Structure formats: C-alpha cells, structure tokens
Amino acid sequence: MPIPNGGLITETNRQYYAGSQQFTSDGNANQTFTSTFNTDLVVGTGNYSDPATNGYNLNNFKIFTSTNASLWTELTPANTDVDALSSGASAAGQTNLTIVANTAATGGNVFAVVNKSTGFNYGTIVSKTNNLGVDTLVMSQNLPVGGVPNNTQLSIRRVTTWTMSSPNVITIPQLLALNSYVKIQLNENTLDNVHGDYEYTRLDDVINNFLIAYVGPGKLISSVKRTDVIFHARRGLQEFSYDTLKSVKSSELTVPNSLSLTIPQDYVNYVKLSWVDELGVLHTIYPTNNLNQSPYYTFSQDGDGNPIQDSNDSNTEVTSQIDAAWDKANPRYISGGFKNDLNNANVLDRSVYSSALGQRYGLEPQTSQKNGWFKIDQRTGTFNFTSNLANKLILLQYISDGNAYDLDARIPKLAEEALYSYITHAILSVSSGVQEYIVRRFKQEKSAKLRNAKIRLSNLKLDQVIQVMRGKSKWIK
C-alpha cells in the first residue's frame, strides 16, 4: 500500500523499498520530524550531525534537504557554509577575530568559522559585536600561529545541523524554506536488515502477547513475573535455534597463510565449510575427525615424562608437534592423489595410478577426496585448515543460539505458536500446585506445535520434489 490503511503493515512503500521518509517544511526554525519506520533511528555520540566526527559513523540514517524533491543535499555543517571575509589582521594567541559585517555570524557557539581554502576550524563563535561595518567575533579558542591575515576567505558554518532529542524525533534548528523538503534516509546496511522482516515477530512482542493472552485471573497461569517469561522465552528461542529456526549464518572468508581462522563471536556449531572455485561453485571441506586433532595441553616434560613447572608452579608448555606435522603435511599423501613418490604415503601403491585410474581397490572413502580438511582447535578458538586451502576463498556456515544480538531476537511467525506453548509448559512445570496431568498435557502440546513448526519451516515445495523424482527411473550403472 502507498499509505498504511490500518493493517499490520505500518510503513509506506517508499519507507520499505527505498528506506526513506519525506516531509515538507513549514518555514519555521526548530521544526521537528517524526520517523515512523519499523526500525528505530540510532545516533552516535557528540556532534553526530557532522561527518567529521566519529559519532556520525554510528548513525543508521542520514538527513537530506531539497527544494524540489528531486535533487537532494545531505544536511551537514559543511553544506550550511556562508562566505565571509576577514577585516584586518587578527593576531595569533588571542580569541578576537574581525570580519566584514556578516548577518550569518551569531554568538552562542551555534556557528563556527572555517578557513575556506585550508579547511582549518578556528572554533565556535562565543559572541559578536559590530562597529562601523566590522564584526568582532570572540572565538572559543585562541587563534593559531600566524593569526588570520587581512582579506582571508572564510566560511561561517553551523556546528550542529540537526539533533535527535527524543527517540525517532529529528529537530532541525535552522530556518528552512517554506514548502522545501526534508528526507530521512536509512543507511544501506540498515535497510538490508529490515527487508523481509514481516515474516518475523519480535521477541518483545511475543513476551507482551503471552502476558496478555495466557496470564491473568481465571487462566491456568494466574500470575507470573515478567522476568520469568523473558527467561523462558529466550531459552525457547535458544533451543529452537539449534534445529527448528533458520539460524544458519554464513561468512565469506579467505584462508590466510597461517591456515587458521578465528571462530565467529556468536558461533555455537558449524553446519558446513566449503571452498569456492572460479565458477563460484562450493566444494565441501571435510572435518579431520579421526585423522588429526589439536591437543589442548602441550606440556614440556622431564626425563620421567612428568610436566615441568616454572617459578610460579604453573606447568610449562611447548609448541605442539602434532599441529606442526599436520600443518606441513601434503593432503595428497592422505587422499592418494599422486602418480609417484610412494615414500611415507601408506595409502595405496601409486605406481598403478595412470593405468588403473578409477579401478583401484582398497581406497578409504573417508579420505578419498581432494577438497582438504579442517579441524577446530578448542584451546585457541580457531578453525585450522590443510595447506592446500591456503589463500582460498571459503564459505563458513554455522548456527548461533538466537540470543547473540538484538536482531537475532526475532521469531518466524510460523513458529510463534510453538514458542507460546514452550513458555507455557516451562512455567507450569516449575510452578507449585500444578497437577502432573496438566504439565503432561502441555508437554504434549509443546511437542506437537514444535513438530508443526518444523514442518512449516522446512519450506519443502511440491515442484522441487517432482523435479528430484523425475530421476527415479534412471538405471544405476
């Protein structure tokens, strides 16, 4: 809908697809503009309206103005510059700066003076006095070495062009032309995060809905603390994330020469690791399993095999010989992918490689692959790869628990009812005075609704099944 009409969708087409909300100025100063995006506006610290500050980089949106709603200019301090000219030389080490009378310059630390050619900022204007066509500006800091020579081209610049004093409300202090346009534009990464979010409901909404619909006089749960509901809701989200929800995340990474990559911060378990060829096709990288594992401890030992301690009575350690041997090992010695060099292979006789390709017996299927291996070093928190994967592009797919970041705290609407049942059973099972048959009943209901959620989220389509089954009559040679 171009304009929301009372349903669950509250954003306009422009807000959802373009990430922008447009307003018209009333021609007054300090006009406010209220955002109605589904996502909250976020600002940094300090003077976050100025791109020269770090606070600006933390904003998740930008402010633009236009006279015709076609050509837009970002509302930043630099875009409010008004030309000015120094009058006479202003000496270094003092705070007084004289300029040709300029109506744009006012006190109160609202405006700053900038050298137009060098970009040097002389500070903000504390106060201004006028005498015979010359403005004397009292600056917030002493003038630099060299002062400000006569006839220096200057710019009078607003320090702050907009503020957000309350959530999602933008205030623009300066006068804007009557019927000119203002636009709030979400950053690209923010817009990407909100696309497709209608399939989810927020965990806060689930908690509020549960307290309204499932708790109260005359209901099975007469009273419960909100903190208890929050705990069980997050536990439910965590459990669902492992095998029910779409909690698989992926990272595109390059294996460095060290052959190690740090485990992601929100990692719980891996799903699949693959390297990518020049066509973009994924090739599965297999775990080492019983081929090799990194030791957790690598104690240095004395002649009797006992660990050696340092002066603080802590066991000393040495570099792992197991890891060193594995890092320099050529994976082809394990997979059998050689035509010669039989020494130390212990896999198969490569002397018959060329004449019997595809006809060799005794291969170990677990090791008969050329994609390489990876292992997880629990002590260092890294994925370690075989040498044939150095500098290769890989895709790491893993699962999280749904609670690492606020954006994760969302529930697919197809699993919302299952989460309500999970919370209900969890609360009843630890409540006193609840009969056991009631607990069992809600346990069965929880299981049934979780099963339904898994079926719904499996996203199995009939046409895909038909396409696969078209090969059922093929002969296997």
PDB file of N, CA and C in Angstrom, residues 5-81:
ATOM      1  N   ASN A   5      -3.099   1.329   5.814  1.00  0.00           N
ATOM      2  CA  ASN A   5      -4.548   1.523   5.935  1.00  0.00           C
ATOM      3  C   ASN A   5      -5.130   0.835   7.161  1.00  0.00           C
ATOM      4  N   GLY A   6      -4.333   0.659   8.202  1.00  0.00           N
ATOM      5  CA  GLY A   6      -4.859   0.096   9.438  1.00  0.00           C
ATOM      6  C   GLY A   6      -4.488  -1.342   9.682  1.00  0.00           C
ATOM      7  N   GLY A   7      -3.791  -1.992   8.743  1.00  0.00           N
ATOM      8  CA  GLY A   7      -3.364  -3.374   8.933  1.00  0.00           C
ATOM      9  C   GLY A   7      -2.082  -3.449   9.743  1.00  0.00           C
ATOM     10  N   LEU A   8      -1.433  -4.611   9.666  1.00  0.00           N
ATOM     11  CA  LEU A   8      -0.205  -4.812  10.420  1.00  0.00           C
ATOM     12  C   LEU A   8       0.987  -4.094   9.797  1.00  0.00           C
ATOM     13  N   ILE A   9       0.900  -3.807   8.499  1.00  0.00           N
ATOM     14  CA  ILE A   9       1.985  -3.088   7.841  1.00  0.00           C
ATOM     15  C   ILE A   9       1.828  -1.601   8.128  1.00  0.00           C
ATOM     16  N   THR A  10       2.848  -1.007   8.706  1.00  0.00           N
ATOM     17  CA  THR A  10       2.777   0.402   9.101  1.00  0.00           C
ATOM     18  C   THR A  10       3.714   1.295   8.296  1.00  0.00           C
ATOM     19  N   GLU A  11       4.508   0.731   7.409  1.00  0.00           N
ATOM     20  CA  GLU A  11       5.416   1.522   6.590  1.00  0.00           C
ATOM     21  C   GLU A  11       4.833   1.726   5.194  1.00  0.00           C
ATOM     22  N   THR A  12       5.143   2.866   4.595  1.00  0.00           N
ATOM     23  CA  THR A  12       4.739   3.110   3.212  1.00  0.00           C
ATOM     24  C   THR A  12       5.683   2.359   2.278  1.00  0.00           C
ATOM     25  N   ASN A  13       5.322   2.277   0.993  1.00  0.00           N
ATOM     26  CA  ASN A  13       6.192   1.640   0.004  1.00  0.00           C
ATOM     27  C   ASN A  13       7.554   2.317  -0.038  1.00  0.00           C
ATOM     28  N   ARG A  14       7.543   3.658   0.041  1.00  0.00           N
ATOM     29  CA  ARG A  14       8.808   4.399  -0.008  1.00  0.00           C
ATOM     30  C   ARG A  14       9.692   4.042   1.194  1.00  0.00           C
ATOM     31  N   GLN A  15       9.095   3.919   2.370  1.00  0.00           N
ATOM     32  CA  GLN A  15       9.873   3.574   3.552  1.00  0.00           C
ATOM     33  C   GLN A  15      10.470   2.176   3.438  1.00  0.00           C
ATOM     34  N   TYR A  16       9.675   1.224   2.965  1.00  0.00           N
ATOM     35  CA  TYR A  16      10.143  -0.160   2.932  1.00  0.00           C
ATOM     36  C   TYR A  16      11.154  -0.396   1.818  1.00  0.00           C
ATOM     37  N   TYR A  17      10.835   0.042   0.612  1.00  0.00           N
ATOM     38  CA  TYR A  17      11.700  -0.279  -0.530  1.00  0.00           C
ATOM     39  C   TYR A  17      12.888   0.670  -0.655  1.00  0.00           C
ATOM     40  N   ALA A  18      12.668   1.957  -0.459  1.00  0.00           N
ATOM     41  CA  ALA A  18      13.738   2.943  -0.636  1.00  0.00           C
ATOM     42  C   ALA A  18      14.402   3.324   0.676  1.00  0.00           C
ATOM     43  N   GLY A  19      13.781   2.982   1.801  1.00  0.00           N
ATOM     44  CA  GLY A  19      14.353   3.324   3.101  1.00  0.00           C
ATOM     45  C   GLY A  19      14.328   4.807   3.386  1.00  0.00           C
ATOM     46  N   SER A  20      13.349   5.537   2.853  1.00  0.00           N
ATOM     47  CA  SER A  20      13.293   6.980   3.054  1.00  0.00           C
ATOM     48  C   SER A  20      11.890   7.415   3.471  1.00  0.00           C
ATOM     49  N   GLN A  21      11.843   8.473   4.261  1.00  0.00           N
ATOM     50  CA  GLN A  21      10.586   9.095   4.668  1.00  0.00           C
ATOM     51  C   GLN A  21      10.699  10.585   4.411  1.00  0.00           C
ATOM     52  N   GLN A  22       9.727  11.126   3.728  1.00  0.00           N
ATOM     53  CA  GLN A  22       9.801  12.501   3.228  1.00  0.00           C
ATOM     54  C   GLN A  22       8.822  13.410   3.967  1.00  0.00           C
ATOM     55  N   PHE A  23       9.264  14.658   4.229  1.00  0.00           N
ATOM     56  CA  PHE A  23       8.451  15.646   4.924  1.00  0.00           C
ATOM     57  C   PHE A  23       8.510  16.967   4.169  1.00  0.00           C
ATOM     58  N   THR A  24       7.600  17.886   4.530  1.00  0.00           N
ATOM     59  CA  THR A  24       7.578  19.230   3.964  1.00  0.00           C
ATOM     60  C   THR A  24       7.791  20.246   5.072  1.00  0.00           C
ATOM     61  N   SER A  25       8.655  21.220   4.824  1.00  0.00           N
ATOM     62  CA  SER A  25       8.973  22.223   5.833  1.00  0.00           C
ATOM     63  C   SER A  25       7.860  23.263   5.943  1.00  0.00           C
ATOM     64  N   ASP A  26       7.637  23.739   7.181  1.00  0.00           N
ATOM     65  CA  ASP A  26       6.645  24.798   7.390  1.00  0.00           C
ATOM     66  C   ASP A  26       7.290  26.184   7.412  1.00  0.00           C
ATOM     67  N   GLY A  27       8.603  26.245   7.147  1.00  0.00           N
ATOM     68  CA  GLY A  27       9.294  27.524   7.071  1.00  0.00           C
ATOM     69  C   GLY A  27       9.743  28.081   8.402  1.00  0.00           C
ATOM     70  N   ASN A  28       9.581  27.316   9.493  1.00  0.00           N
ATOM     71  CA  ASN A  28       9.967  27.798  10.811  1.00  0.00           C
ATOM     72  C   ASN A  28      11.253  27.125  11.290  1.00  0.00           C
ATOM     73  N   ALA A  29      11.910  27.766  12.240  1.00  0.00           N
ATOM     74  CA  ALA A  29      13.088  27.175  12.865  1.00  0.00           C
ATOM     75  C   ALA A  29      12.657  26.135  13.893  1.00  0.00           C
ATOM     76  N   ASN A  30      13.578  25.243  14.223  1.00  0.00           N
ATOM     77  CA  ASN A  30      13.348  24.203  15.223  1.00  0.00           C
ATOM     78  C   ASN A  30      12.143  23.327  14.898  1.00  0.00           C
ATOM     79  N   GLN A  31      11.965  23.049  13.624  1.00  0.00           N
ATOM     80  CA  GLN A  31      10.866  22.169  13.229  1.00  0.00           C
ATOM     81  C   GLN A  31      11.257  20.722  13.529  1.00  0.00           C
ATOM     82  N   THR A  32      10.289  19.927  13.967  1.00  0.00           N
ATOM     83  CA  THR A  32      10.539  18.520  14.291  1.00  0.00           C
ATOM     84  C   THR A  32       9.911  17.615  13.236  1.00  0.00           C
ATOM     85  N   PHE A  33      10.566  16.476  13.024  1.00  0.00           N
ATOM     86  CA  PHE A  33      10.109  15.486  12.047  1.00  0.00           C
ATOM     87  C   PHE A  33      10.179  14.114  12.718  1.00  0.00           C
ATOM     88  N   THR A  34       9.033  13.417  12.767  1.00  0.00           N
ATOM     89  CA  THR A  34       8.944  12.143  13.486  1.00  0.00           C
ATOM     90  C   THR A  34       9.012  10.980  12.514  1.00  0.00           C
ATOM     91  N   SER A  35       9.966  10.094  12.749  1.00  0.00           N
ATOM     92  CA  SER A  35      10.122   8.898  11.914  1.00  0.00           C
ATOM     93  C   SER A  35       9.082   7.855  12.295  1.00  0.00           C
ATOM     94  N   THR A  36       8.532   7.171  11.298  1.00  0.00           N
ATOM     95  CA  THR A  36       7.583   6.081  11.543  1.00  0.00           C
ATOM     96  C   THR A  36       8.092   4.771  10.943  1.00  0.00           C
ATOM     97  N   PHE A  37       9.419   4.655  10.771  1.00  0.00           N
ATOM     98  CA  PHE A  37       9.987   3.388  10.316  1.00  0.00           C
ATOM     99  C   PHE A  37       9.733   2.302  11.364  1.00  0.00           C
ATOM    100  N   ASN A  38       9.691   1.063  10.929  1.00  0.00           N
ATOM    101  CA  ASN A  38       9.570  -0.046  11.874  1.00  0.00           C
ATOM    102  C   ASN A  38      10.833  -0.211  12.713  1.00  0.00           C
ATOM    103  N   THR A  39      11.954   0.251  12.186  1.00  0.00           N
ATOM    104  CA  THR A  39      13.214   0.197  12.923  1.00  0.00           C
ATOM    105  C   THR A  39      13.509   1.552  13.542  1.00  0.00           C
ATOM    106  N   ASP A  40      14.078   1.549  14.732  1.00  0.00           N
ATOM    107  CA  ASP A  40      14.378   2.798  15.433  1.00  0.00           C
ATOM    108  C   ASP A  40      15.576   3.499  14.806  1.00  0.00           C
ATOM    109  N   LEU A  41      15.540   4.827  14.825  1.00  0.00           N
ATOM    110  CA  LEU A  41      16.692   5.605  14.392  1.00  0.00           C
ATOM    111  C   LEU A  41      17.758   5.544  15.489  1.00  0.00           C
ATOM    112  N   VAL A  42      19.017   5.428  15.068  1.00  0.00           N
ATOM    113  CA  VAL A  42      20.137   5.312  16.000  1.00  0.00           C
ATOM    114  C   VAL A  42      21.154   6.393  15.675  1.00  0.00           C
ATOM    115  N   VAL A  43      21.640   7.095  16.703  1.00  0.00           N
ATOM    116  CA  VAL A  43      22.671   8.114  16.514  1.00  0.00           C
ATOM    117  C   VAL A  43      23.864   7.798  17.394  1.00  0.00           C
ATOM    118  N   GLY A  44      25.015   8.376  17.035  1.00  0.00           N
ATOM    119  CA  GLY A  44      26.229   8.201  17.817  1.00  0.00           C
ATOM    120  C   GLY A  44      26.305   9.209  18.947  1.00  0.00           C
ATOM    121  N   THR A  45      27.517   9.463  19.394  1.00  0.00           N
ATOM    122  CA  THR A  45      27.725  10.414  20.482  1.00  0.00           C
ATOM    123  C   THR A  45      28.336  11.700  19.936  1.00  0.00           C
ATOM    124  N   GLY A  46      28.322  12.749  20.763  1.00  0.00           N
ATOM    125  CA  GLY A  46      28.912  14.017  20.344  1.00  0.00           C
ATOM    126  C   GLY A  46      28.089  14.693  19.271  1.00  0.00           C
ATOM    127  N   ASN A  47      28.759  15.412  18.397  1.00  0.00           N
ATOM    128  CA  ASN A  47      28.081  16.112  17.303  1.00  0.00           C
ATOM    129  C   ASN A  47      27.874  15.152  16.134  1.00  0.00           C
ATOM    130  N   TYR A  48      26.878  14.278  16.258  1.00  0.00           N
ATOM    131  CA  TYR A  48      26.677  13.204  15.287  1.00  0.00           C
ATOM    132  C   TYR A  48      26.136  13.689  13.946  1.00  0.00           C
ATOM    133  N   SER A  49      25.812  14.988  13.814  1.00  0.00           N
ATOM    134  CA  SER A  49      25.361  15.501  12.517  1.00  0.00           C
ATOM    135  C   SER A  49      26.531  15.887  11.616  1.00  0.00           C
ATOM    136  N   ASP A  50      27.747  15.841  12.150  1.00  0.00           N
ATOM    137  CA  ASP A  50      28.944  16.261  11.411  1.00  0.00           C
ATOM    138  C   ASP A  50      29.723  15.030  10.943  1.00  0.00           C
ATOM    139  N   PRO A  51      29.868  14.841   9.628  1.00  0.00           N
ATOM    140  CA  PRO A  51      30.621  13.678   9.116  1.00  0.00           C
ATOM    141  C   PRO A  51      32.071  13.640   9.571  1.00  0.00           C
ATOM    142  N   ALA A  52      32.586  14.762  10.085  1.00  0.00           N
ATOM    143  CA  ALA A  52      33.977  14.784  10.538  1.00  0.00           C
ATOM    144  C   ALA A  52      34.152  14.145  11.909  1.00  0.00           C
ATOM    145  N   THR A  53      33.062  13.790  12.573  1.00  0.00           N
ATOM    146  CA  THR A  53      33.143  13.194  13.910  1.00  0.00           C
ATOM    147  C   THR A  53      32.886  11.695  13.835  1.00  0.00           C
ATOM    148  N   ASN A  54      33.387  10.973  14.835  1.00  0.00           N
ATOM    149  CA  ASN A  54      33.177   9.530  14.879  1.00  0.00           C
ATOM    150  C   ASN A  54      31.727   9.186  15.194  1.00  0.00           C
ATOM    151  N   GLY A  55      31.035  10.075  15.930  1.00  0.00           N
ATOM    152  CA  GLY A  55      29.633   9.823  16.246  1.00  0.00           C
ATOM    153  C   GLY A  55      28.764   9.702  15.010  1.00  0.00           C
ATOM    154  N   TYR A  56      29.127  10.451  13.968  1.00  0.00           N
ATOM    155  CA  TYR A  56      28.376  10.394  12.711  1.00  0.00           C
ATOM    156  C   TYR A  56      28.412   8.993  12.111  1.00  0.00           C
ATOM    157  N   ASN A  57      29.556   8.309  12.249  1.00  0.00           N
ATOM    158  CA  ASN A  57      29.712   6.982  11.657  1.00  0.00           C
ATOM    159  C   ASN A  57      28.836   5.937  12.336  1.00  0.00           C
ATOM    160  N   LEU A  58      28.321   6.242  13.531  1.00  0.00           N
ATOM    161  CA  LEU A  58      27.466   5.300  14.248  1.00  0.00           C
ATOM    162  C   LEU A  58      25.987   5.498  13.943  1.00  0.00           C
ATOM    163  N   ASN A  59      25.654   6.564  13.203  1.00  0.00           N
ATOM    164  CA  ASN A  59      24.256   6.785  12.836  1.00  0.00           C
ATOM    165  C   ASN A  59      23.795   5.697  11.864  1.00  0.00           C
ATOM    166  N   ASN A  60      22.529   5.331  11.932  1.00  0.00           N
ATOM    167  CA  ASN A  60      22.000   4.376  10.956  1.00  0.00           C
ATOM    168  C   ASN A  60      21.127   5.064   9.905  1.00  0.00           C
ATOM    169  N   PHE A  61      21.251   6.386   9.783  1.00  0.00           N
ATOM    170  CA  PHE A  61      20.467   7.139   8.807  1.00  0.00           C
ATOM    171  C   PHE A  61      21.174   8.454   8.513  1.00  0.00           C
ATOM    172  N   LYS A  62      20.680   9.164   7.485  1.00  0.00           N
ATOM    173  CA  LYS A  62      21.169  10.497   7.122  1.00  0.00           C
ATOM    174  C   LYS A  62      19.973  11.412   6.894  1.00  0.00           C
ATOM    175  N   ILE A  63      20.208  12.725   6.971  1.00  0.00           N
ATOM    176  CA  ILE A  63      19.174  13.723   6.739  1.00  0.00           C
ATOM    177  C   ILE A  63      19.520  14.490   5.463  1.00  0.00           C
ATOM    178  N   PHE A  64      18.541  14.631   4.577  1.00  0.00           N
ATOM    179  CA  PHE A  64      18.729  15.358   3.321  1.00  0.00           C
ATOM    180  C   PHE A  64      17.673  16.452   3.201  1.00  0.00           C
ATOM    181  N   THR A  65      17.998  17.497   2.440  1.00  0.00           N
ATOM    182  CA  THR A  65      17.038  18.558   2.138  1.00  0.00           C
ATOM    183  C   THR A  65      17.007  18.776   0.622  1.00  0.00           C
ATOM    184  N   SER A  66      15.896  19.346   0.152  1.00  0.00           N
ATOM    185  CA  SER A  66      15.747  19.611  -1.275  1.00  0.00           C
ATOM    186  C   SER A  66      14.689  20.687  -1.475  1.00  0.00           C
ATOM    187  N   THR A  67      14.819  21.420  -2.564  1.00  0.00           N
ATOM    188  CA  THR A  67      13.802  22.422  -2.907  1.00  0.00           C
ATOM    189  C   THR A  67      12.746  21.871  -3.842  1.00  0.00           C
ATOM    190  N   ASN A  68      13.058  20.723  -4.495  1.00  0.00           N
ATOM    191  CA  ASN A  68      12.123  20.190  -5.489  1.00  0.00           C
ATOM    192  C   ASN A  68      11.851  18.695  -5.336  1.00  0.00           C
ATOM    193  N   ALA A  69      12.372  18.071  -4.274  1.00  0.00           N
ATOM    194  CA  ALA A  69      12.199  16.634  -4.020  1.00  0.00           C
ATOM    195  C   ALA A  69      12.805  15.775  -5.124  1.00  0.00           C
ATOM    196  N   SER A  70      13.716  16.367  -5.881  1.00  0.00           N
ATOM    197  CA  SER A  70      14.401  15.623  -6.945  1.00  0.00           C
ATOM    198  C   SER A  70      15.900  15.583  -6.697  1.00  0.00           C
ATOM    199  N   LEU A  71      16.497  16.744  -6.488  1.00  0.00           N
ATOM    200  CA  LEU A  71      17.922  16.838  -6.184  1.00  0.00           C
ATOM    201  C   LEU A  71      18.082  17.052  -4.679  1.00  0.00           C
ATOM    202  N   TRP A  72      18.760  16.114  -4.032  1.00  0.00           N
ATOM    203  CA  TRP A  72      18.867  16.143  -2.572  1.00  0.00           C
ATOM    204  C   TRP A  72      20.293  16.456  -2.136  1.00  0.00           C
ATOM    205  N   THR A  73      20.418  17.214  -1.055  1.00  0.00           N
ATOM    206  CA  THR A  73      21.712  17.552  -0.464  1.00  0.00           C
ATOM    207  C   THR A  73      21.705  17.135   0.996  1.00  0.00           C
ATOM    208  N   GLU A  74      22.731  16.408   1.409  1.00  0.00           N
ATOM    209  CA  GLU A  74      22.779  15.977   2.805  1.00  0.00           C
ATOM    210  C   GLU A  74      22.944  17.184   3.720  1.00  0.00           C
ATOM    211  N   LEU A  75      22.209  17.186   4.804  1.00  0.00           N
ATOM    212  CA  LEU A  75      22.229  18.298   5.748  1.00  0.00           C
ATOM    213  C   LEU A  75      23.381  18.090   6.725  1.00  0.00           C
ATOM    214  N   THR A  76      24.542  18.647   6.381  1.00  0.00           N
ATOM    215  CA  THR A  76      25.735  18.567   7.222  1.00  0.00           C
ATOM    216  C   THR A  76      26.247  19.973   7.481  1.00  0.00           C
ATOM    217  N   PRO A  77      27.099  20.163   8.488  1.00  0.00           N
ATOM    218  CA  PRO A  77      27.646  21.500   8.747  1.00  0.00           C
ATOM    219  C   PRO A  77      28.311  22.116   7.516  1.00  0.00           C
ATOM    220  N   ALA A  78      29.061  21.339   6.752  1.00  0.00           N
ATOM    221  CA  ALA A  78      29.773  21.871   5.586  1.00  0.00           C
ATOM    222  C   ALA A  78      28.820  22.417   4.532  1.00  0.00           C
ATOM    223  N   ASN A  79      27.609  21.856   4.483  1.00  0.00           N
ATOM    224  CA  ASN A  79      26.637  22.307   3.484  1.00  0.00           C
ATOM    225  C   ASN A  79      25.817  23.507   3.942  1.00  0.00           C
ATOM    226  N   THR A  80      26.166  24.058   5.106  1.00  0.00           N
ATOM    227  CA  THR A  80      25.500  25.284   5.567  1.00  0.00           C
ATOM    228  C   THR A  80      26.432  26.486   5.475  1.00  0.00           C
ATOM    229  N   ASP A  81      27.598  26.316   4.837  1.00  0.00           N
ATOM    230  CA  ASP A  81      28.604  27.384   4.784  1.00  0.00           C
ATOM    231  C   ASP A  81      28.063  28.662   4.148  1.00  0.00           C
TER     232      ASP A  81
END
